[in-house]
């Protein structure tokens, strides 16, 4: 059974701290790994990773994928209270040569205190 | 550009009653997904459409859930009859073509069955 496991499930830090969120996966027919930020209802897209070892950056956020060890990390530097959210990791799969499904982890709830 | 639009935002119904959710994806997006998200969990796929065809509905509880995407644009998800365990947030997402491109989520519908 395909699965995506995120850790930690929750994390409390202070403003200015650096955090690392983890995502490991076991899926057949891996295609891509995506990170989303969910503040209220709608998850918003952060990154999509398809190749190992290539870091993607957006401001204070960065992410990298290791397809050999089957995991990804999401780093947030100099955290701000606005970074408080649930961070979702999802893996997109191939299926029968066409686009497959997106399997989500349970998420990491990040709380950044002033 | 308008994002994915869902309605209603909130719905409270008594058990055994029917309920329907509506989703208008981003214009031009071929792929549409319905997810269910329980508290503290990641989104779980219910059904995925490629244009008007349901290509994966393996996780849809077909005894009470149904969905349609007429003309390959808007979609509705229906539950009849609703059960207490159906209380969750129902998320709709769309992408240009599967997970080769990023997916955009709507604000979701929070369903409470009492």
mmCIF file of C-alpha atoms in Angstrom:
data_model
loop_
_atom_site.group_PDB
_atom_site.id
_atom_site.type_symbol
_atom_site.label_atom_id
_atom_site.label_comp_id
_atom_site.label_asym_id
_atom_site.label_seq_id
_atom_site.Cartn_x
_atom_site.Cartn_y
_atom_site.Cartn_z
ATOM 1 C CA UNK A 1 0.000 0.000 0.000
ATOM 2 C CA UNK A 2 1.296 3.423 -0.954
ATOM 3 C CA UNK A 3 1.997 5.672 1.990
ATOM 4 C CA UNK A 4 3.462 9.053 2.843
ATOM 5 C CA UNK A 5 4.729 9.690 6.367
ATOM 6 C CA UNK A 6 5.500 13.116 7.739
ATOM 7 C CA UNK A 7 7.379 14.011 10.874
ATOM 8 C CA UNK A 8 7.085 15.562 13.282
ATOM 9 C CA UNK A 9 3.295 15.750 13.437
ATOM 10 C CA UNK A 10 3.519 19.021 15.322
ATOM 11 C CA UNK A 11 6.228 21.508 16.125
ATOM 12 C CA UNK A 12 6.386 24.678 18.201
ATOM 13 C CA UNK A 13 9.204 27.148 17.625
ATOM 14 C CA UNK A 14 9.971 30.808 18.242
ATOM 15 C CA UNK A 15 10.313 33.494 15.638
ATOM 16 C CA UNK A 16 13.720 33.445 14.022
ATOM 17 C CA UNK A 17 14.238 29.719 14.472
ATOM 18 C CA UNK A 18 15.024 27.421 11.548
ATOM 19 C CA UNK A 19 12.862 24.331 11.117
ATOM 20 C CA UNK A 20 13.146 21.180 9.056
ATOM 21 C CA UNK A 21 10.078 19.163 8.174
ATOM 22 C CA UNK A 22 10.428 15.585 6.998
ATOM 23 C CA UNK A 23 8.531 13.504 4.511
ATOM 24 C CA UNK A 24 9.237 9.876 3.665
ATOM 25 C CA UNK A 25 7.335 7.781 1.199
ATOM 26 C CA UNK A 26 6.755 4.286 -0.057
ATOM 27 C CA UNK A 27 4.889 4.288 -3.329
ATOM 28 C CA UNK A 28 4.911 2.363 -6.532
ATOM 29 C CA UNK A 29 5.409 4.353 -9.690
ATOM 30 C CA UNK A 30 6.703 7.562 -8.112
ATOM 31 C CA UNK A 31 6.306 10.617 -10.287
ATOM 32 C CA UNK A 32 6.676 13.729 -8.142
ATOM 33 C CA UNK A 33 6.644 15.026 -4.589
ATOM 34 C CA UNK A 34 4.763 18.164 -3.695
ATOM 35 C CA UNK A 35 4.695 20.394 -0.631
ATOM 36 C CA UNK A 36 1.637 22.411 0.330
ATOM 37 C CA UNK A 37 0.922 24.935 3.067
ATOM 38 C CA UNK A 38 -2.545 24.781 4.631
ATOM 39 C CA UNK A 39 -3.526 27.715 6.816
ATOM 40 C CA UNK A 40 -7.290 27.551 6.943
ATOM 41 C CA UNK A 41 -8.904 25.368 4.371
ATOM 42 C CA UNK A 42 -7.276 25.458 0.967
ATOM 43 C CA UNK A 43 -3.783 23.945 0.693
ATOM 44 C CA UNK A 44 -1.572 26.288 -1.283
ATOM 45 C CA UNK A 45 1.183 24.964 -3.474
ATOM 46 C CA UNK A 46 4.804 25.449 -2.419
ATOM 47 C CA UNK A 47 7.078 23.148 -4.398
ATOM 48 C CA UNK A 48 7.049 20.240 -6.769
ATOM 49 C CA UNK A 49 10.129 18.020 -6.846
ATOM 50 C CA UNK A 50 10.872 15.373 -9.419
ATOM 51 C CA UNK A 51 14.667 15.054 -9.441
ATOM 52 C CA UNK A 52 17.008 14.048 -6.646
ATOM 53 C CA UNK A 53 19.473 16.500 -5.191
ATOM 54 C CA UNK A 54 18.146 19.642 -6.811
ATOM 55 C CA UNK A 55 17.135 22.194 -4.201
ATOM 56 C CA UNK A 56 14.164 24.392 -4.847
ATOM 57 C CA UNK A 57 13.985 27.735 -3.064
ATOM 58 C CA UNK A 58 11.357 30.330 -2.553
ATOM 59 C CA UNK A 59 12.342 33.077 -0.157
ATOM 60 C CA UNK A 60 12.959 31.536 3.242
ATOM 61 C CA UNK A 61 11.613 28.152 2.175
ATOM 62 C CA UNK A 62 13.610 25.458 0.453
ATOM 63 C CA UNK A 63 13.111 21.803 -0.300
ATOM 64 C CA UNK A 64 15.083 18.882 -1.631
ATOM 65 C CA UNK A 65 14.268 15.344 -2.684
ATOM 66 C CA UNK A 66 16.274 12.146 -2.215
ATOM 67 C CA UNK A 67 14.816 9.472 -4.494
ATOM 68 C CA UNK A 68 17.304 6.871 -3.337
ATOM 69 C CA UNK A 69 16.397 7.168 0.334
ATOM 70 C CA UNK A 70 12.770 8.044 -0.487
ATOM 71 C CA UNK A 71 12.416 11.237 1.461
ATOM 72 C CA UNK A 72 12.190 14.972 1.184
ATOM 73 C CA UNK A 73 12.769 17.835 3.584
ATOM 74 C CA UNK A 74 11.252 21.273 3.757
ATOM 75 C CA UNK A 75 13.374 23.934 5.430
ATOM 76 C CA UNK A 76 12.108 27.233 6.722
ATOM 77 C CA UNK A 77 14.705 29.725 7.920
ATOM 78 C CA UNK A 78 14.112 32.763 10.109
ATOM 79 C CA UNK A 79 10.580 31.635 10.870
ATOM 80 C CA UNK A 80 7.797 34.189 11.283
ATOM 81 C CA UNK A 81 4.405 33.919 12.942
ATOM 82 C CA UNK A 82 2.881 33.901 9.466
ATOM 83 C CA UNK A 83 4.584 30.591 8.809
ATOM 84 C CA UNK A 84 2.243 28.956 11.308
ATOM 85 C CA UNK A 85 0.262 26.411 9.315
ATOM 86 C CA UNK A 86 -0.036 22.753 8.492
ATOM 87 C CA UNK A 87 2.517 21.669 5.933
ATOM 88 C CA UNK A 88 1.380 18.815 3.736
ATOM 89 C CA UNK A 89 3.606 16.512 1.757
ATOM 90 C CA UNK A 90 2.085 14.639 -1.169
ATOM 91 C CA UNK A 91 3.431 12.147 -3.681
ATOM 92 C CA UNK A 92 2.134 11.987 -7.226
ATOM 93 C CA UNK A 93 2.152 8.590 -8.848
ATOM 94 C CA UNK A 94 2.101 7.269 -12.352
ATOM 95 C CA UNK A 95 -0.604 4.808 -13.158
ATOM 96 C CA UNK A 96 -0.828 2.843 -16.348
ATOM 97 C CA UNK A 97 1.225 5.385 -18.237
ATOM 98 C CA UNK A 98 -1.132 8.243 -17.501
ATOM 99 C CA UNK A 99 -1.276 10.608 -14.588
ATOM 100 C CA UNK A 100 -1.931 8.855 -11.321
ATOM 101 C CA UNK A 101 -3.077 10.089 -7.992
ATOM 102 C CA UNK A 102 -1.749 12.342 -5.277
ATOM 103 C CA UNK A 103 -1.258 10.695 -1.911
ATOM 104 C CA UNK A 104 -1.022 12.981 1.105
ATOM 105 C CA UNK A 105 0.703 12.584 4.428
ATOM 106 C CA UNK A 106 -1.008 13.638 7.641
ATOM 107 C CA UNK A 107 0.841 16.926 7.709
ATOM 108 C CA UNK A 108 3.082 18.738 10.161
ATOM 109 C CA UNK A 109 1.425 21.423 12.244
ATOM 110 C CA UNK A 110 3.910 24.240 12.737
ATOM 111 C CA UNK A 111 3.297 26.905 15.357
ATOM 112 C CA UNK A 112 5.630 29.886 15.433
ATOM 113 C CA UNK A 113 5.455 31.916 18.621
ATOM 114 C CA UNK A 114 6.505 35.578 18.792
ATOM 115 C CA UNK B 1 -7.495 34.710 -12.639
ATOM 116 C CA UNK B 2 -10.194 33.107 -10.524
ATOM 117 C CA UNK B 3 -9.148 30.134 -8.478
ATOM 118 C CA UNK B 4 -11.063 26.969 -7.748
ATOM 119 C CA UNK B 5 -14.471 27.926 -6.406
ATOM 120 C CA UNK B 6 -16.441 25.699 -4.086
ATOM 121 C CA UNK B 7 -19.825 26.116 -2.511
ATOM 122 C CA UNK B 8 -21.226 26.113 0.018
ATOM 123 C CA UNK B 9 -18.442 26.954 2.461
ATOM 124 C CA UNK B 10 -20.284 25.376 5.361
ATOM 125 C CA UNK B 11 -23.121 22.911 5.626
ATOM 126 C CA UNK B 12 -24.847 21.449 8.650
ATOM 127 C CA UNK B 13 -27.343 18.673 8.083
ATOM 128 C CA UNK B 14 -29.041 15.953 10.041
ATOM 129 C CA UNK B 15 -28.008 12.384 9.457
ATOM 130 C CA UNK B 16 -29.841 10.536 6.727
ATOM 131 C CA UNK B 17 -30.356 13.767 4.800
ATOM 132 C CA UNK B 18 -28.826 14.347 1.364
ATOM 133 C CA UNK B 19 -26.191 16.962 0.670
ATOM 134 C CA UNK B 20 -24.423 18.233 -2.447
ATOM 135 C CA UNK B 21 -21.218 20.147 -2.996
ATOM 136 C CA UNK B 22 -20.298 22.120 -6.076
ATOM 137 C CA UNK B 23 -16.902 22.870 -7.594
ATOM 138 C CA UNK B 24 -15.898 25.159 -10.427
ATOM 139 C CA UNK B 25 -12.284 24.464 -11.416
ATOM 140 C CA UNK B 26 -9.838 26.884 -12.945
ATOM 141 C CA UNK B 27 -10.670 27.532 -16.581
ATOM 142 C CA UNK B 28 -8.828 25.161 -18.878
ATOM 143 C CA UNK B 29 -7.899 22.654 -16.189
ATOM 144 C CA UNK B 30 -8.596 19.156 -17.434
ATOM 145 C CA UNK B 31 -8.068 17.323 -14.176
ATOM 146 C CA UNK B 32 -10.416 17.686 -11.221
ATOM 147 C CA UNK B 33 -10.146 15.998 -7.842
ATOM 148 C CA UNK B 34 -12.412 15.631 -4.862
ATOM 149 C CA UNK B 35 -10.697 15.053 -1.532
ATOM 150 C CA UNK B 36 -12.032 14.519 1.961
ATOM 151 C CA UNK B 37 -10.020 15.780 4.895
ATOM 152 C CA UNK B 38 -10.785 14.702 8.433
ATOM 153 C CA UNK B 39 -9.496 16.656 11.381
ATOM 154 C CA UNK B 40 -5.805 16.028 11.935
ATOM 155 C CA UNK B 41 -5.444 14.051 8.741
ATOM 156 C CA UNK B 42 -4.162 14.738 5.276
ATOM 157 C CA UNK B 43 -6.596 14.935 2.342
ATOM 158 C CA UNK B 44 -7.795 11.584 1.020
ATOM 159 C CA UNK B 45 -8.754 11.218 -2.613
ATOM 160 C CA UNK B 46 -12.369 10.369 -3.337
ATOM 161 C CA UNK B 47 -12.465 10.697 -7.115
ATOM 162 C CA UNK B 48 -10.393 12.061 -9.966
ATOM 163 C CA UNK B 49 -11.683 13.256 -13.325
ATOM 164 C CA UNK B 50 -9.820 13.728 -16.564
ATOM 165 C CA UNK B 51 -12.192 15.992 -18.458
ATOM 166 C CA UNK B 52 -15.606 14.390 -17.978
ATOM 167 C CA UNK B 53 -14.299 10.881 -17.342
ATOM 168 C CA UNK B 54 -13.916 9.545 -13.821
ATOM 169 C CA UNK B 55 -10.548 7.786 -14.106
ATOM 170 C CA UNK B 56 -10.212 6.828 -10.437
ATOM 171 C CA UNK B 57 -13.147 6.442 -8.096
ATOM 172 C CA UNK B 58 -11.798 3.472 -6.170
ATOM 173 C CA UNK B 59 -11.955 5.342 -2.850
ATOM 174 C CA UNK B 60 -15.456 6.697 -3.340
ATOM 175 C CA UNK B 61 -18.036 4.978 -1.088
ATOM 176 C CA UNK B 62 -20.405 4.251 -3.909
ATOM 177 C CA UNK B 63 -23.294 3.123 -1.757
ATOM 178 C CA UNK B 64 -23.898 6.702 -0.654
ATOM 179 C CA UNK B 65 -21.548 8.957 -2.591
ATOM 180 C CA UNK B 66 -21.879 10.002 -6.209
ATOM 181 C CA UNK B 67 -20.168 12.558 -8.383
ATOM 182 C CA UNK B 68 -20.471 13.970 -11.832
ATOM 183 C CA UNK B 69 -18.621 16.356 -14.064
ATOM 184 C CA UNK B 70 -20.859 17.296 -16.901
ATOM 185 C CA UNK B 71 -19.162 18.780 -19.948
ATOM 186 C CA UNK B 72 -15.818 18.373 -18.247
ATOM 187 C CA UNK B 73 -16.035 21.641 -16.312
ATOM 188 C CA UNK B 74 -18.037 22.005 -13.077
ATOM 189 C CA UNK B 75 -18.453 19.066 -10.774
ATOM 190 C CA UNK B 76 -20.845 18.071 -8.027
ATOM 191 C CA UNK B 77 -20.320 15.610 -5.216
ATOM 192 C CA UNK B 78 -23.375 14.193 -3.499
ATOM 193 C CA UNK B 79 -23.917 12.190 -0.357
ATOM 194 C CA UNK B 80 -27.215 10.428 0.199
ATOM 195 C CA UNK B 81 -27.930 9.608 2.924
ATOM 196 C CA UNK B 82 -25.331 11.353 5.061
ATOM 197 C CA UNK B 83 -23.908 9.643 8.144
ATOM 198 C CA UNK B 84 -22.270 11.121 11.226
ATOM 199 C CA UNK B 85 -18.881 9.876 10.032
ATOM 200 C CA UNK B 86 -19.151 11.957 6.866
ATOM 201 C CA UNK B 87 -18.411 15.122 8.830
ATOM 202 C CA UNK B 88 -15.218 16.495 7.272
ATOM 203 C CA UNK B 89 -13.898 19.149 4.936
ATOM 204 C CA UNK B 90 -14.464 18.316 1.282
ATOM 205 C CA UNK B 91 -11.811 19.804 -0.964
ATOM 206 C CA UNK B 92 -11.892 20.212 -4.710
ATOM 207 C CA UNK B 93 -8.684 20.677 -6.685
ATOM 208 C CA UNK B 94 -7.828 21.103 -10.328
ATOM 209 C CA UNK B 95 -4.719 20.983 -12.448
ATOM 210 C CA UNK B 96 -3.879 21.542 -16.055
ATOM 211 C CA UNK B 97 -3.085 17.897 -16.583
ATOM 212 C CA UNK B 98 -2.602 15.543 -13.674
ATOM 213 C CA UNK B 99 0.370 15.946 -11.390
ATOM 214 C CA UNK B 100 2.805 17.034 -14.046
ATOM 215 C CA UNK B 101 1.578 20.484 -13.181
ATOM 216 C CA UNK B 102 0.742 21.926 -9.802
ATOM 217 C CA UNK B 103 -2.742 21.461 -8.450
ATOM 218 C CA UNK B 104 -4.827 24.279 -7.035
ATOM 219 C CA UNK B 105 -7.300 23.733 -4.233
ATOM 220 C CA UNK B 106 -10.584 25.408 -3.474
ATOM 221 C CA UNK B 107 -11.483 26.699 -0.016
ATOM 222 C CA UNK B 108 -13.384 23.534 0.730
ATOM 223 C CA UNK B 109 -16.781 22.805 2.213
ATOM 224 C CA UNK B 110 -16.960 21.986 5.892
ATOM 225 C CA UNK B 111 -19.724 19.442 6.403
ATOM 226 C CA UNK B 112 -21.146 18.754 9.835
ATOM 227 C CA UNK B 113 -23.621 15.904 10.179
ATOM 228 C CA UNK B 114 -25.617 15.961 13.409
#
